PDB file of C-alpha atoms in Angstrom:
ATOM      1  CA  UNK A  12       7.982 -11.255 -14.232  1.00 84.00           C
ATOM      2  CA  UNK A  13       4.471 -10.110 -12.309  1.00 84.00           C
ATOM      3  CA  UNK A  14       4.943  -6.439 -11.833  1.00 93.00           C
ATOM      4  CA  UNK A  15       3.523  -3.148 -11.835  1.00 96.00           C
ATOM      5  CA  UNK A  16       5.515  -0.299 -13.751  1.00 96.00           C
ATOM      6  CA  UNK A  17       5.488   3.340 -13.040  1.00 97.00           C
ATOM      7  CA  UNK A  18       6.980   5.874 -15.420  1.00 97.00           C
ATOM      8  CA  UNK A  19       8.639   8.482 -14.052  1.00 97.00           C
ATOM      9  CA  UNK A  20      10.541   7.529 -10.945  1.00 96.00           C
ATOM     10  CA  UNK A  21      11.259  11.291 -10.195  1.00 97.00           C
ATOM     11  CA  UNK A  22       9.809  14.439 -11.675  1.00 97.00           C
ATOM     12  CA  UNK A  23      10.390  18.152 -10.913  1.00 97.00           C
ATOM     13  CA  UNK A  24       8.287  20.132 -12.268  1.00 96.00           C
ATOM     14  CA  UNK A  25       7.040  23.714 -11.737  1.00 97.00           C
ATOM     15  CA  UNK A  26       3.145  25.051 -11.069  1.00 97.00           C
ATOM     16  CA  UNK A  27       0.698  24.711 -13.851  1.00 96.00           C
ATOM     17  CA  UNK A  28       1.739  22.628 -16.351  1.00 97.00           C
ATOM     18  CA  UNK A  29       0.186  19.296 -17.139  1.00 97.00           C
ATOM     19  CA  UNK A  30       2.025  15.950 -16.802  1.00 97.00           C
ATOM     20  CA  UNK A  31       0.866  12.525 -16.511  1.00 98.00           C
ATOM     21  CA  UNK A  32       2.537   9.819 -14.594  1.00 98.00           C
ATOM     22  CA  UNK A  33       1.884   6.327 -16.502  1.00 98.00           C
ATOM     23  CA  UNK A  34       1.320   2.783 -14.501  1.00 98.00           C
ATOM     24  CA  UNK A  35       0.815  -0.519 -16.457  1.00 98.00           C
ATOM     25  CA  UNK A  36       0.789  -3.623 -15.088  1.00 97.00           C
ATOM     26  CA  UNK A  37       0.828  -7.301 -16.699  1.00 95.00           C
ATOM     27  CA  UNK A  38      -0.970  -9.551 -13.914  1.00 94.00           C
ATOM     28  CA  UNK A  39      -4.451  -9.290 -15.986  1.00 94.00           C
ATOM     29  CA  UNK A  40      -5.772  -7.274 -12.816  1.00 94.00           C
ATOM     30  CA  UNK A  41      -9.439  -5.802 -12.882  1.00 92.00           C
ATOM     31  CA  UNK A  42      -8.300  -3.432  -9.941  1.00 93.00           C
ATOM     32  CA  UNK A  43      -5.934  -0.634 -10.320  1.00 95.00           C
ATOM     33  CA  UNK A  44      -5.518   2.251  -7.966  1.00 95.00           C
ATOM     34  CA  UNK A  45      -3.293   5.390  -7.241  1.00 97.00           C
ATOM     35  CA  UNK A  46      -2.337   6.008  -3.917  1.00 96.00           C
ATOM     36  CA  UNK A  47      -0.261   9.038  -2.646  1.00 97.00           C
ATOM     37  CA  UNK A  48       1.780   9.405   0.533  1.00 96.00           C
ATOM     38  CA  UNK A  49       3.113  11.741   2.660  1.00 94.00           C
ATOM     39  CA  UNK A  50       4.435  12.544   5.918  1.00 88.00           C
ATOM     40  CA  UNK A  51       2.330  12.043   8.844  1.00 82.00           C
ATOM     41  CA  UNK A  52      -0.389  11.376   6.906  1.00 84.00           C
ATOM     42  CA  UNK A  53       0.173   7.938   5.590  1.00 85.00           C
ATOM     43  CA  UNK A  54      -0.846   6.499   2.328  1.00 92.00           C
ATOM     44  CA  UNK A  55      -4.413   7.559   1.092  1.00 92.00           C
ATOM     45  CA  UNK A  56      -6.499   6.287  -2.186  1.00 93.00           C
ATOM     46  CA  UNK A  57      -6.601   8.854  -4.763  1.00 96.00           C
ATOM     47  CA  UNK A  58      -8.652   7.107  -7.255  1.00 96.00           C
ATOM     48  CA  UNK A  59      -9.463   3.511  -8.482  1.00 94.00           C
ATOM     49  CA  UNK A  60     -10.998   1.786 -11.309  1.00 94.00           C
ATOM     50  CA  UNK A  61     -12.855  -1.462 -10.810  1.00 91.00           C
ATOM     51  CA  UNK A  62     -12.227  -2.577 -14.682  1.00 91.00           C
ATOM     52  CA  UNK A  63     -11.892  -0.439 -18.340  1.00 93.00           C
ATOM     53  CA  UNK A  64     -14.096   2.245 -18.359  1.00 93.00           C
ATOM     54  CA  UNK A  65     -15.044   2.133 -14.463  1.00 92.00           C
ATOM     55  CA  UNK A  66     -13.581   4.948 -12.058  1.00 95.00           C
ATOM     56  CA  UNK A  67     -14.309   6.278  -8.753  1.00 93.00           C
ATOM     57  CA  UNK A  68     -12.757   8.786  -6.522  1.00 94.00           C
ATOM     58  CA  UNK A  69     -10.977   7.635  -3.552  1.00 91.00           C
ATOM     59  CA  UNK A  70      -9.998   9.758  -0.589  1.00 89.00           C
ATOM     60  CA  UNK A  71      -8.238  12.490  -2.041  1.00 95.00           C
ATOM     61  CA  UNK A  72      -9.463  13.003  -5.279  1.00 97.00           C
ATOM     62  CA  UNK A  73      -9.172  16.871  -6.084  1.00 97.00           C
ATOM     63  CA  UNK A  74      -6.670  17.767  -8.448  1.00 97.00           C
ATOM     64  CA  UNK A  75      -6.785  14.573 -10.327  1.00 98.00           C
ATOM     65  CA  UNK A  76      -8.043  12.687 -13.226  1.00 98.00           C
ATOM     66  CA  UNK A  77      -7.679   8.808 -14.393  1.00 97.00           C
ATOM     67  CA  UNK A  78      -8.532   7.459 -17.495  1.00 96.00           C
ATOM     68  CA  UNK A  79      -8.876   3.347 -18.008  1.00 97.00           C
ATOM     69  CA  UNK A  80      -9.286   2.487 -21.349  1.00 97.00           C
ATOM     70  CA  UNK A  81      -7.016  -0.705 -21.383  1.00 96.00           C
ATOM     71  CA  UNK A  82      -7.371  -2.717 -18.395  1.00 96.00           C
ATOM     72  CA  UNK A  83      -3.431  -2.858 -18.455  1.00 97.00           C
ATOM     73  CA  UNK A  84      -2.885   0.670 -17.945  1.00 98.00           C
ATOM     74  CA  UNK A  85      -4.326   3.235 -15.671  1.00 98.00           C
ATOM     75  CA  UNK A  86      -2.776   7.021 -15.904  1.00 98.00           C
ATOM     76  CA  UNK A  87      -2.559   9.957 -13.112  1.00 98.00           C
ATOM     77  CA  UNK A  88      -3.036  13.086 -14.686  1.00 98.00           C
ATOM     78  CA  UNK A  89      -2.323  16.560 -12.875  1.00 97.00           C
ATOM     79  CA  UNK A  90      -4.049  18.740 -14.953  1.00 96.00           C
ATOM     80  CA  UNK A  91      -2.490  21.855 -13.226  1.00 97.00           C
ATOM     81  CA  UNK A  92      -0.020  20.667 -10.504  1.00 97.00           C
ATOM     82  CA  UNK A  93       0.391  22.465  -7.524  1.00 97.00           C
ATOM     83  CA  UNK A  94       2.885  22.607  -4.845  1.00 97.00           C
ATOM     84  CA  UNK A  95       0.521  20.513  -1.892  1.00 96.00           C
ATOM     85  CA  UNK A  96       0.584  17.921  -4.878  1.00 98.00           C
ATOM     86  CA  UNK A  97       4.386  17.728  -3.858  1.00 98.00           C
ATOM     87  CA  UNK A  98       4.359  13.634  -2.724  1.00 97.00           C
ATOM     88  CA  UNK A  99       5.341  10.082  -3.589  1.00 97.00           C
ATOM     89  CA  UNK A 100       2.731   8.085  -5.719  1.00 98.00           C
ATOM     90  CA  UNK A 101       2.309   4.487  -6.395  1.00 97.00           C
ATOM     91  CA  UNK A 102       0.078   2.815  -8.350  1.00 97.00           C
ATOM     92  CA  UNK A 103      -1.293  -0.521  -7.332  1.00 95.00           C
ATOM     93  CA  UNK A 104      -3.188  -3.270  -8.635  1.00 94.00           C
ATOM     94  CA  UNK A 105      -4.931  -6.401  -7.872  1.00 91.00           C
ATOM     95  CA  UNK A 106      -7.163  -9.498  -8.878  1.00 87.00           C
ATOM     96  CA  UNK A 107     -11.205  -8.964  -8.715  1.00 78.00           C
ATOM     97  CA  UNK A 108     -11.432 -10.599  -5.779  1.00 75.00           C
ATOM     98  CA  UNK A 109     -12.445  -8.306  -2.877  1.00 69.00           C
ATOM     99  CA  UNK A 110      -9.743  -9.857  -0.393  1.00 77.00           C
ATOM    100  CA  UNK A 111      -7.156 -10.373  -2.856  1.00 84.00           C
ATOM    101  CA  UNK A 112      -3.339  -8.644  -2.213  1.00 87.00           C
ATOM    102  CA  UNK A 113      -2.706  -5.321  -3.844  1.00 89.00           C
ATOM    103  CA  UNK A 114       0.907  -5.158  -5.650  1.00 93.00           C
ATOM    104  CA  UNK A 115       2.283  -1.857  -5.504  1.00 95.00           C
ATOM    105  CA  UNK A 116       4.550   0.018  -8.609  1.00 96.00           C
ATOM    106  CA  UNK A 117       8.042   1.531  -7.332  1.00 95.00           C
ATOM    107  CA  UNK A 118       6.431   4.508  -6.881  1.00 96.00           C
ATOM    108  CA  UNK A 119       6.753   8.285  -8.269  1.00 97.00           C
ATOM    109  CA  UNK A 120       8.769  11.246  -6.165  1.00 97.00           C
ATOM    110  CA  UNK A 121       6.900  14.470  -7.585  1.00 98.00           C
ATOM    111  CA  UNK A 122       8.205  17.987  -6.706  1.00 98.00           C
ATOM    112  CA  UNK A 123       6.072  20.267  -7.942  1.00 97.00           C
ATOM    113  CA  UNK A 124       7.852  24.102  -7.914  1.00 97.00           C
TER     114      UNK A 124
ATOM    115  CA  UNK B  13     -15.123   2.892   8.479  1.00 82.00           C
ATOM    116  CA  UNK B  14     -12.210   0.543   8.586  1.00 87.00           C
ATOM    117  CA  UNK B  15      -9.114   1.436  10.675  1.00 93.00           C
ATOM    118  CA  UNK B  16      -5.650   0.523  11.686  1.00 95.00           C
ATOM    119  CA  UNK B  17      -3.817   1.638  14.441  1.00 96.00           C
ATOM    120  CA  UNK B  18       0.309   1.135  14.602  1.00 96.00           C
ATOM    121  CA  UNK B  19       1.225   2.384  18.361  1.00 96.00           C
ATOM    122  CA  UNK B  20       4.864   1.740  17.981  1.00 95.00           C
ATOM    123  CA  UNK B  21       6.560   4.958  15.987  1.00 94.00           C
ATOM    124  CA  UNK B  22       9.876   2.992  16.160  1.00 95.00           C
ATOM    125  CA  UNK B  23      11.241  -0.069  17.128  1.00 96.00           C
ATOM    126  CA  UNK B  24      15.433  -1.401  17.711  1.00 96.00           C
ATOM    127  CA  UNK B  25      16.353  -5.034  17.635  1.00 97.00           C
ATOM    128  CA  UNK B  26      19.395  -7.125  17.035  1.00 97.00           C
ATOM    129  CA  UNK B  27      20.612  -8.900  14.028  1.00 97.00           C
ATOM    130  CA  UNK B  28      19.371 -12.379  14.624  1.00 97.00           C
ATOM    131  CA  UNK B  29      17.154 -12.074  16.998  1.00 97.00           C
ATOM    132  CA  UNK B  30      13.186 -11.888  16.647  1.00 97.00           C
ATOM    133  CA  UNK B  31      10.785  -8.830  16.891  1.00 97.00           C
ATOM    134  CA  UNK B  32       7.090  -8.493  16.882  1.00 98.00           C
ATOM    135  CA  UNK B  33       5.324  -5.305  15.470  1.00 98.00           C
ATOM    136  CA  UNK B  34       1.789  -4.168  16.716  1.00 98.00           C
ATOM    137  CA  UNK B  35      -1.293  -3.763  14.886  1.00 98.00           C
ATOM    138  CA  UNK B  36      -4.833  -3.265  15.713  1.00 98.00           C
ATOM    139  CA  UNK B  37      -7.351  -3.456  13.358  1.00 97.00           C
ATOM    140  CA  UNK B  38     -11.477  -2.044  13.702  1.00 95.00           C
ATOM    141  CA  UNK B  39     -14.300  -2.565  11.326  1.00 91.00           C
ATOM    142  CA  UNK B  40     -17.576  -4.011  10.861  1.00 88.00           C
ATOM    143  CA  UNK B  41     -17.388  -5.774   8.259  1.00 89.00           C
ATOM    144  CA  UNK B  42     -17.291  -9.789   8.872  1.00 88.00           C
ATOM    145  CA  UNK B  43     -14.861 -11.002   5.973  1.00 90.00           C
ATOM    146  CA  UNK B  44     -11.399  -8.813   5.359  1.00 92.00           C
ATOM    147  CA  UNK B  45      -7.980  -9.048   4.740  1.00 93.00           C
ATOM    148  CA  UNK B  46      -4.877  -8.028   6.612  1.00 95.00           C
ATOM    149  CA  UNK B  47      -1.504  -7.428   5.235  1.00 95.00           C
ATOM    150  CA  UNK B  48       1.612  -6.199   5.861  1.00 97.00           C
ATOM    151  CA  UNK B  49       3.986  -4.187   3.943  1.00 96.00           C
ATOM    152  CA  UNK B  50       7.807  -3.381   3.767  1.00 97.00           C
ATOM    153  CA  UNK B  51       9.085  -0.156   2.460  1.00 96.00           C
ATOM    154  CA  UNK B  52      13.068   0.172   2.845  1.00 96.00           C
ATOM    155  CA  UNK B  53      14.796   3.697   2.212  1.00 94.00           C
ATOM    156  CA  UNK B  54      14.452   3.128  -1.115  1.00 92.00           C
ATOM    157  CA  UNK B  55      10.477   3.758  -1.316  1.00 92.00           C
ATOM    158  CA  UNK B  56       9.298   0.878  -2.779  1.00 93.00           C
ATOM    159  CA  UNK B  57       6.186  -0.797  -1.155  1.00 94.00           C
ATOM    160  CA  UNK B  58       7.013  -4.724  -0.821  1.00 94.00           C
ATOM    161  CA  UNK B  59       4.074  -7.119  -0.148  1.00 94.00           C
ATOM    162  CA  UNK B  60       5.199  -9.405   2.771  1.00 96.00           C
ATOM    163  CA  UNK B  61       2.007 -11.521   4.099  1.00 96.00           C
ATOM    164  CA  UNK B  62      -1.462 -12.042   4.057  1.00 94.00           C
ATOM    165  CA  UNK B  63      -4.431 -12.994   6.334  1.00 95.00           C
ATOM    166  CA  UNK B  64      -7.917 -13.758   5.789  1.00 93.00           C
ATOM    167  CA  UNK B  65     -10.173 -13.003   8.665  1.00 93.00           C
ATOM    168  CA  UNK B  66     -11.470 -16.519   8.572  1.00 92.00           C
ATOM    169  CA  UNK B  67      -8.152 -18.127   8.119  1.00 90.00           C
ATOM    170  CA  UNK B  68      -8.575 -21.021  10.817  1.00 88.00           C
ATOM    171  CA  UNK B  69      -4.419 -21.016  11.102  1.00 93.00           C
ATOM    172  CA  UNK B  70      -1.881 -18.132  11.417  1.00 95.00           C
ATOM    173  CA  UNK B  71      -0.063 -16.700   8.095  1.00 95.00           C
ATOM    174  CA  UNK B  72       3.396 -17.531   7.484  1.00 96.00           C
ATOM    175  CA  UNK B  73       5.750 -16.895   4.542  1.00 95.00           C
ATOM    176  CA  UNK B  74       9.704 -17.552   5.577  1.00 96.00           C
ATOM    177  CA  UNK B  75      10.749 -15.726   8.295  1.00 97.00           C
ATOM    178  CA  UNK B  76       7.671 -13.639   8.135  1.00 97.00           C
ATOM    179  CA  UNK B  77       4.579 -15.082  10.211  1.00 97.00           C
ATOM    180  CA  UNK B  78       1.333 -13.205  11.511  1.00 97.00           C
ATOM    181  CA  UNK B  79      -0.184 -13.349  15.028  1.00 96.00           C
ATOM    182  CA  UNK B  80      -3.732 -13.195  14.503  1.00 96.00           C
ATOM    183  CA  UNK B  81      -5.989 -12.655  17.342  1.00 96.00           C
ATOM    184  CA  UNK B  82      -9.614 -12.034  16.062  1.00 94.00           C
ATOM    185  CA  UNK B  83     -11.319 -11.426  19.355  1.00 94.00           C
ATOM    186  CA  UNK B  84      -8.429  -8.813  19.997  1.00 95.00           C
ATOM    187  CA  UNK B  85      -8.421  -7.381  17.087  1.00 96.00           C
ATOM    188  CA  UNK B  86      -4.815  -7.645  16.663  1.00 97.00           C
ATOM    189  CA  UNK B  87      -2.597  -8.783  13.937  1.00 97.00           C
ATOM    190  CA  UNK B  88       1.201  -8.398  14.807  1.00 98.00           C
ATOM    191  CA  UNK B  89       3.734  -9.426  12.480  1.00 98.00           C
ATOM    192  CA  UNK B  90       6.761 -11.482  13.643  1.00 98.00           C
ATOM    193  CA  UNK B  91       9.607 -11.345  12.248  1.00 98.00           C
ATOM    194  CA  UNK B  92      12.322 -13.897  13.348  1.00 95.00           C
ATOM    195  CA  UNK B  93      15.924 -14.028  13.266  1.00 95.00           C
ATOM    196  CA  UNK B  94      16.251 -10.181  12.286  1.00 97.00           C
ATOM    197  CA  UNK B  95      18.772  -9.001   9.158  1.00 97.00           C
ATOM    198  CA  UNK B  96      20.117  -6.185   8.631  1.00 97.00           C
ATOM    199  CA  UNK B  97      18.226  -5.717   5.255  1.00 97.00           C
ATOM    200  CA  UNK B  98      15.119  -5.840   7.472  1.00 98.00           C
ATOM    201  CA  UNK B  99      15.612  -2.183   8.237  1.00 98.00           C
ATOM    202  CA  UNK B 100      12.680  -0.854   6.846  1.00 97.00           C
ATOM    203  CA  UNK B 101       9.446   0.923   7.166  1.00 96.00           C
ATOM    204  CA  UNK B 102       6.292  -1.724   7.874  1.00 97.00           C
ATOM    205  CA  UNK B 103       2.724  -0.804   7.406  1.00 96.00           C
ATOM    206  CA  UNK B 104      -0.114  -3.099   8.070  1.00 97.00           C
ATOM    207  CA  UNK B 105      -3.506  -2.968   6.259  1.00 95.00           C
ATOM    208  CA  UNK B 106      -7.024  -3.823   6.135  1.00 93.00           C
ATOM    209  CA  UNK B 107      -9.178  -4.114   3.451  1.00 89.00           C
ATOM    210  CA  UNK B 108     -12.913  -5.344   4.189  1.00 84.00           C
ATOM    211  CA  UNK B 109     -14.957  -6.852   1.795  1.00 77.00           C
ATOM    212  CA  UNK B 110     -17.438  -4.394   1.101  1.00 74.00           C
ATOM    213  CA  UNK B 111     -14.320  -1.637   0.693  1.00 73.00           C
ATOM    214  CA  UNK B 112     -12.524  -1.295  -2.169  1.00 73.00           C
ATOM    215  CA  UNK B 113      -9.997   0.924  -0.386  1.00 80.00           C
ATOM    216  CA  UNK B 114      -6.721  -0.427   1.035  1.00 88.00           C
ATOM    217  CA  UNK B 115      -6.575   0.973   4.893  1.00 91.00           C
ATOM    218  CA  UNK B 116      -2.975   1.657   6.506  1.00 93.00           C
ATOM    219  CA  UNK B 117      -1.872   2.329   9.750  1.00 94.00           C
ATOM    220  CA  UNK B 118       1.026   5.186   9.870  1.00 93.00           C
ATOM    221  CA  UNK B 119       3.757   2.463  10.143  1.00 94.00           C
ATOM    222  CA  UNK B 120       6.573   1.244  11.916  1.00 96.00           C
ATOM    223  CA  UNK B 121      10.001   1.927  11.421  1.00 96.00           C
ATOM    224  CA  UNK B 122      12.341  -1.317  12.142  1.00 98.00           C
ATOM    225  CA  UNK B 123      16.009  -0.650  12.417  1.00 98.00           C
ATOM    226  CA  UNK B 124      18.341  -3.660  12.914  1.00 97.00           C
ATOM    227  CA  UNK B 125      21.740  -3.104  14.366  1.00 96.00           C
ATOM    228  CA  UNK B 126      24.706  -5.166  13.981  1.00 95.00           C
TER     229      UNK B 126
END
């Protein structure tokens, strides 16, 4: 089955300490993205990669790192979470194309104490 | 800039009967992509539909089907005979093709009564 996987579903965790949120997906996309959303502010780009190796920021980049180095699997890091990075996060992917669909993951719930 | 503008916060219909659900889209770029998305309670974000700015003939997929009007700027999704499990949060989105971002509008929240 065509999907996109996100590992964990739900996290709690408290201020400070590091944790990555894995997303994998097994279309053979050249576009992956993370996306976060919140209340009255919608969904907003975070970063994206293009292909291995190639990242940009998106709109909300600060607090945040990628990495790409299989074009499977494309990880948020929070290198020291903090409470306004309280949100749900999907990653997404998508074919090269610049009008093809994006498929989203389930998502992540972070709480971040 | 691209943007996408959902002016209905909320919207009731009936099981089994049809509903449309705004969207307005701006941008300058010639060639893009509209879609619509479903996100029930649950959070998920479900892919529902799909059209290309120079798509000659409306989008449909089932019960889902797309009212594009170019010159308006408007791309409403229809929905037809309602369900219950259509209860759900909808978000259209643009995505030109000089962006690599995904645009959404803040959504519409469909609930279907009995």
């Amino acid at each position: 089955e065509a999907q996109v996987t996100q590992n964990p579903r739900y996290l709690i965790t408290v201020t400070g300490k590091k944790l990555t949120v894995t997303c994998s997906q097994n279309m053979n996309h050249e576009y992956m993205s993370w996306y976060r959303q919140d209340p009255g502010l919608g969904l907003r780009q975070i970063y994206y990669s293009m292909n291995v190796e190639v990242t940009d920021k998106g709109d909300v980049p600060e607090g945040y790192k990628v990495s790409r180095k299989e074009k499977r699997n494309f990880p948020l890091i929070l290198e020291s979470p903090s409470p306004n990075q309280t949100s749900l996060y999907f990653c997404a992917s998508r074919a090269g194309g610049a009008l093809e669909t994006q498929y989203f993951g389930p998502g992540t719930r972070l709480l971040v104490l | 800039a691209q943007k996408i503008t959902q002016t209905q916060p909320g919207m009731f219909v009936q099981e089994k009967e049809a509903v449309t659900l705004d969207c307005t889209y701006d941008t300058s770029d010639p060639s893009y992509g509209l879609f619509w998305y479903k996100q029930p309670s649950s959070g998920e974000m479900i892919f529902l539909i799909y059209q290309g700015s120079y798509d000659q003939q409306n989008a449909t997929e089932g019960r889902y089907s797309l009212n594009f009007q170019k010159a308006r700027k408007s791309a409403n999704l229809v929905i037809s005979a309602s369900q219950l499990g259509d209860s759900a949060m909808y978000f259209c989105a643009m995505r030109g093709s000089g962006y690599s971002t995904l645009t959404f509008g803040k959504g519409t929240m469909l609930l279907v009564s009995p």
